[in-house]
Amino acid sequence: RTIGDRIGEAKASGNLGNTLKILGQFDEAVVCCQRHLDISQEQGDKVGEARALYNIGNVYHAKGKHLSWNMAQDPGYLPQEVKETLQKASEYYERNLSLVKELGDRAAQGRAYGNLGNTQYLLGNFSEAIAFHKERLAIAKEFGDKAAERRAYSNLGNAHIFLGRFDISAEYYKKTLQVSRQLKDQAVEAQACYSLGNTYTLLQDYERAIEYHLKHLVIAQELGDR
């Protein structure tokens, strides 16, 4: 501020906002991220503007998750305050998405789609969540980003469960399992086995459910995860 570096001030405000978000001080975080947004717009800095929109989305997303954790409900059954907070997150992610499309930034589009999918899932809009996660999946494959691909499969599996499409969920969870083995991530592999066990229970295929729950158990024991 002393040297009149507006872009520097914007970035510093953004960093403060992100740090306050991690500290759980969501309202202060929004103020700082909003300053990042205002200065970026004033300076015609499109990249900064996109980043600020994304960060504000993240603050509202984190706040919504934090509020809903304290109430521990299924997605979709949310108190008004939580719903409004998540809708705000969604609006900012949408604005970010249209700007990064304009900028041609595919990686940033992928992040926006993933977060839009997660917010819509929490809001109980499962069909919308699926559409966003499919976009996320396509971009992850485009970049060969296996970790993001794995998350997308997992999220697609979760959303289909709530639509009662257990067979489709099982297919996505199997892909999750496959990719987590490629990534040699045992904790995630165990999680996928657990999801598959539950899904096959819902499908009343108990033999298969047992098979996957046993795999989950073996990995949990290997990792010493009580």
CSV table of C-alpha atoms in Angstrom, one decimal:
chain,number,residue,atom,x,y,z
A,1,ARG,CA,0.0,0.0,0.0
A,2,THR,CA,2.8,2.4,0.9
A,3,ILE,CA,4.4,2.1,-2.5
A,4,GLY,CA,1.0,2.1,-4.3
A,5,ASP,CA,1.4,-1.4,-5.7
A,6,ARG,CA,-2.3,-2.3,-6.3
A,7,ILE,CA,-1.7,-5.8,-7.8
A,8,GLY,CA,0.6,-6.6,-4.9
A,9,GLU,CA,-2.0,-5.4,-2.4
A,10,ALA,CA,-4.6,-7.6,-4.2
A,11,LYS,CA,-2.4,-10.7,-4.0
A,12,ALA,CA,-1.6,-10.1,-0.3
A,13,SER,CA,-5.3,-9.7,0.4
A,14,GLY,CA,-6.0,-13.0,-1.3
A,15,ASN,CA,-3.3,-14.7,0.7
A,16,LEU,CA,-4.7,-13.3,3.9
A,17,GLY,CA,-8.1,-14.5,2.9
A,18,ASN,CA,-6.9,-18.1,2.2
A,19,THR,CA,-5.1,-18.2,5.5
A,20,LEU,CA,-8.1,-16.9,7.5
A,21,LYS,CA,-10.2,-19.6,5.7
A,22,ILE,CA,-7.8,-22.3,7.0
A,23,LEU,CA,-8.1,-20.8,10.5
A,24,GLY,CA,-11.9,-21.0,10.2
A,25,GLN,CA,-12.4,-17.3,10.3
A,26,PHE,CA,-14.7,-17.3,7.3
A,27,ASP,CA,-16.3,-13.9,7.5
A,28,GLU,CA,-13.0,-12.1,7.7
A,29,ALA,CA,-11.7,-14.3,4.9
A,30,VAL,CA,-14.5,-13.2,2.6
A,31,VAL,CA,-13.6,-9.5,3.3
A,32,CYS,CA,-10.0,-10.1,2.3
A,33,CYS,CA,-10.8,-12.2,-0.8
A,34,GLN,CA,-13.4,-9.6,-1.8
A,35,ARG,CA,-10.7,-6.9,-1.7
A,36,HIS,CA,-8.5,-9.1,-3.9
A,37,LEU,CA,-11.5,-9.3,-6.3
A,38,ASP,CA,-12.2,-5.6,-6.3
A,39,ILE,CA,-8.6,-4.5,-6.9
A,40,SER,CA,-8.2,-7.1,-9.7
A,41,GLN,CA,-11.3,-5.9,-11.4
A,42,GLU,CA,-10.2,-2.3,-11.0
A,43,GLN,CA,-6.8,-3.1,-12.5
A,44,GLY,CA,-8.3,-5.2,-15.3
A,45,ASP,CA,-6.4,-8.2,-14.1
A,46,LYS,CA,-8.5,-11.1,-15.4
A,47,VAL,CA,-6.3,-13.8,-14.0
A,48,GLY,CA,-6.4,-12.2,-10.5
A,49,GLU,CA,-10.1,-11.8,-10.8
A,50,ALA,CA,-10.6,-15.5,-11.7
A,51,ARG,CA,-8.4,-16.5,-8.7
A,52,ALA,CA,-10.3,-14.2,-6.3
A,53,LEU,CA,-13.7,-15.6,-7.5
A,54,TYR,CA,-12.4,-19.1,-7.0
A,55,ASN,CA,-11.0,-18.3,-3.5
A,56,ILE,CA,-14.3,-16.7,-2.4
A,57,GLY,CA,-16.1,-19.8,-3.6
A,58,ASN,CA,-13.7,-21.9,-1.5
A,59,VAL,CA,-14.4,-19.8,1.6
A,60,TYR,CA,-18.1,-20.3,1.3
A,61,HIS,CA,-17.6,-24.0,0.5
A,62,ALA,CA,-15.5,-24.4,3.6
A,63,LYS,CA,-17.9,-22.5,5.7
A,64,GLY,CA,-20.9,-24.5,4.4
A,65,LYS,CA,-19.0,-27.8,5.1
A,66,HIS,CA,-18.0,-26.6,8.6
A,67,LEU,CA,-21.6,-25.6,9.4
A,68,SER,CA,-23.0,-28.9,8.1
A,69,TRP,CA,-20.4,-31.0,9.9
A,70,ASN,CA,-21.7,-29.6,13.2
A,71,MET,CA,-25.1,-31.0,12.2
A,72,ALA,CA,-24.1,-34.2,10.4
A,73,GLN,CA,-26.9,-34.8,8.0
A,74,ASP,CA,-27.2,-36.5,4.6
A,75,PRO,CA,-26.5,-34.3,1.6
A,76,GLY,CA,-29.6,-32.3,0.7
A,77,TYR,CA,-31.1,-32.1,4.2
A,78,LEU,CA,-29.6,-28.8,5.2
A,79,PRO,CA,-30.6,-25.9,7.4
A,80,GLN,CA,-31.3,-22.7,5.6
A,81,GLU,CA,-28.0,-21.0,6.6
A,82,VAL,CA,-25.9,-23.9,5.2
A,83,LYS,CA,-28.0,-24.0,2.0
A,84,GLU,CA,-27.5,-20.3,1.4
A,85,THR,CA,-23.7,-20.5,2.1
A,86,LEU,CA,-23.3,-23.4,-0.3
A,87,GLN,CA,-25.4,-21.6,-3.0
A,88,LYS,CA,-23.1,-18.6,-2.6
A,89,ALA,CA,-20.1,-20.9,-3.1
A,90,SER,CA,-21.7,-22.3,-6.2
A,91,GLU,CA,-22.4,-18.8,-7.7
A,92,TYR,CA,-18.7,-17.8,-7.2
A,93,TYR,CA,-17.5,-21.1,-8.8
A,94,GLU,CA,-19.9,-20.4,-11.8
A,95,ARG,CA,-18.5,-16.9,-12.2
A,96,ASN,CA,-14.9,-18.3,-12.0
A,97,LEU,CA,-15.8,-21.0,-14.5
A,98,SER,CA,-17.1,-18.6,-17.1
A,99,LEU,CA,-14.0,-16.4,-16.7
A,100,VAL,CA,-11.4,-19.2,-16.9
A,101,LYS,CA,-13.3,-20.5,-20.1
A,102,GLU,CA,-12.8,-17.0,-21.5
A,103,LEU,CA,-9.1,-17.2,-20.6
A,104,GLY,CA,-8.8,-20.7,-22.0
A,105,ASP,CA,-7.4,-22.1,-18.8
A,106,ARG,CA,-8.4,-25.8,-18.9
A,107,ALA,CA,-6.7,-26.8,-15.6
A,108,ALA,CA,-8.7,-24.1,-13.8
A,109,GLN,CA,-11.9,-25.2,-15.5
A,110,GLY,CA,-11.2,-28.7,-14.1
A,111,ARG,CA,-10.9,-27.3,-10.6
A,112,ALA,CA,-14.1,-25.3,-10.9
A,113,TYR,CA,-16.1,-28.3,-12.3
A,114,GLY,CA,-14.9,-30.4,-9.4
A,115,ASN,CA,-15.9,-27.9,-6.8
A,116,LEU,CA,-19.2,-27.2,-8.4
A,117,GLY,CA,-19.8,-30.9,-8.3
A,118,ASN,CA,-19.0,-31.1,-4.6
A,119,THR,CA,-21.2,-28.1,-3.8
A,120,GLN,CA,-24.2,-29.4,-5.8
A,121,TYR,CA,-23.7,-32.8,-4.1
A,122,LEU,CA,-23.9,-31.2,-0.6
A,123,LEU,CA,-27.0,-29.3,-1.7
A,124,GLY,CA,-28.6,-32.6,-2.7
A,125,ASN,CA,-28.7,-31.7,-6.5
A,126,PHE,CA,-27.2,-35.1,-7.5
A,127,SER,CA,-28.0,-34.9,-11.2
A,128,GLU,CA,-26.2,-31.5,-11.5
A,129,ALA,CA,-23.3,-32.9,-9.4
A,130,ILE,CA,-23.0,-35.8,-11.8
A,131,ALA,CA,-22.9,-33.5,-14.8
A,132,PHE,CA,-20.1,-31.4,-13.2
A,133,HIS,CA,-18.1,-34.4,-12.1
A,134,LYS,CA,-18.2,-35.8,-15.6
A,135,GLU,CA,-16.7,-32.6,-16.9
A,136,ARG,CA,-14.1,-32.8,-14.2
A,137,LEU,CA,-13.3,-36.4,-15.2
A,138,ALA,CA,-12.9,-35.4,-18.9
A,139,ILE,CA,-10.4,-32.7,-18.1
A,140,ALA,CA,-8.5,-34.9,-15.6
A,141,LYS,CA,-8.1,-37.5,-18.4
A,142,GLU,CA,-7.0,-34.8,-20.8
A,143,PHE,CA,-4.2,-33.8,-18.4
A,144,GLY,CA,-3.4,-37.4,-17.3
A,145,ASP,CA,-4.1,-36.2,-13.8
A,146,LYS,CA,-4.7,-39.6,-12.1
A,147,ALA,CA,-5.4,-38.3,-8.6
A,148,ALA,CA,-8.1,-36.0,-10.0
A,149,GLU,CA,-9.5,-38.8,-12.1
A,150,ARG,CA,-9.7,-41.0,-9.0
A,151,ARG,CA,-11.6,-38.3,-7.1
A,152,ALA,CA,-14.0,-37.8,-10.0
A,153,TYR,CA,-14.8,-41.5,-10.1
A,154,SER,CA,-15.4,-41.6,-6.4
A,155,ASN,CA,-17.6,-38.5,-6.5
A,156,LEU,CA,-19.6,-40.0,-9.4
A,157,GLY,CA,-20.1,-43.2,-7.4
A,158,ASN,CA,-21.3,-41.3,-4.4
A,159,ALA,CA,-23.8,-39.2,-6.4
A,160,HIS,CA,-25.3,-42.2,-8.1
A,161,ILE,CA,-25.9,-43.9,-4.8
A,162,PHE,CA,-28.3,-41.1,-3.8
A,163,LEU,CA,-30.2,-41.5,-7.1
A,164,GLY,CA,-30.6,-45.2,-6.3
A,165,ARG,CA,-28.4,-46.2,-9.3
A,166,PHE,CA,-26.4,-48.7,-7.3
A,167,ASP,CA,-25.1,-50.7,-10.3
A,168,ILE,CA,-23.7,-47.5,-11.9
A,169,SER,CA,-22.1,-46.6,-8.6
A,170,ALA,CA,-20.4,-50.0,-8.4
A,171,GLU,CA,-18.9,-49.4,-11.8
A,172,TYR,CA,-17.5,-46.0,-10.8
A,173,TYR,CA,-16.1,-47.4,-7.5
A,174,LYS,CA,-14.4,-50.2,-9.4
A,175,LYS,CA,-12.7,-47.5,-11.5
A,176,THR,CA,-11.8,-45.7,-8.3
A,177,LEU,CA,-10.2,-48.9,-7.1
A,178,GLN,CA,-8.3,-49.4,-10.3
A,179,VAL,CA,-6.8,-45.9,-10.3
A,180,SER,CA,-6.0,-46.0,-6.6
A,181,ARG,CA,-4.0,-49.2,-7.2
A,182,GLN,CA,-2.2,-47.5,-10.1
A,183,LEU,CA,-1.4,-44.6,-7.7
A,184,LYS,CA,-0.3,-47.1,-5.1
A,185,ASP,CA,-2.5,-45.3,-2.5
A,186,GLN,CA,-3.5,-48.0,-0.1
A,187,ALA,CA,-5.7,-45.8,2.1
A,188,VAL,CA,-7.8,-44.8,-0.9
A,189,GLU,CA,-7.8,-48.4,-2.2
A,190,ALA,CA,-9.3,-49.4,1.2
A,191,GLN,CA,-11.9,-46.7,1.0
A,192,ALA,CA,-12.9,-47.9,-2.5
A,193,CYS,CA,-13.3,-51.5,-1.2
A,194,TYR,CA,-15.4,-50.2,1.6
A,195,SER,CA,-17.7,-48.3,-0.8
A,196,LEU,CA,-18.0,-51.4,-3.0
A,197,GLY,CA,-18.8,-53.5,0.0
A,198,ASN,CA,-21.6,-51.1,0.9
A,199,THR,CA,-22.9,-50.8,-2.7
A,200,TYR,CA,-23.0,-54.6,-3.2
A,201,THR,CA,-25.0,-54.8,0.1
A,202,LEU,CA,-27.5,-52.4,-1.4
A,203,LEU,CA,-27.6,-54.5,-4.5
A,204,GLN,CA,-28.2,-57.6,-2.2
A,205,ASP,CA,-25.1,-59.3,-3.7
A,206,TYR,CA,-23.8,-60.4,-0.3
A,207,GLU,CA,-21.0,-62.7,-1.5
A,208,ARG,CA,-19.4,-59.8,-3.3
A,209,ALA,CA,-20.0,-57.4,-0.5
A,210,ILE,CA,-18.1,-59.8,1.9
A,211,GLU,CA,-15.3,-60.1,-0.6
A,212,TYR,CA,-14.8,-56.3,-0.7
A,213,HIS,CA,-15.2,-55.8,3.0
A,214,LEU,CA,-12.5,-58.4,3.6
A,215,LYS,CA,-10.2,-56.6,1.2
A,216,HIS,CA,-10.9,-53.4,3.2
A,217,LEU,CA,-10.2,-55.2,6.4
A,218,VAL,CA,-6.8,-56.6,5.2
A,219,ILE,CA,-5.6,-53.2,4.1
A,220,ALA,CA,-6.8,-51.6,7.3
A,221,GLN,CA,-4.8,-54.2,9.3
A,222,GLU,CA,-1.7,-53.7,7.0
A,223,LEU,CA,-1.9,-49.9,7.7
A,224,GLY,CA,-2.5,-50.5,11.4
A,225,ASP,CA,-5.5,-48.3,11.1
A,226,ARG,CA,-7.7,-49.1,14.1
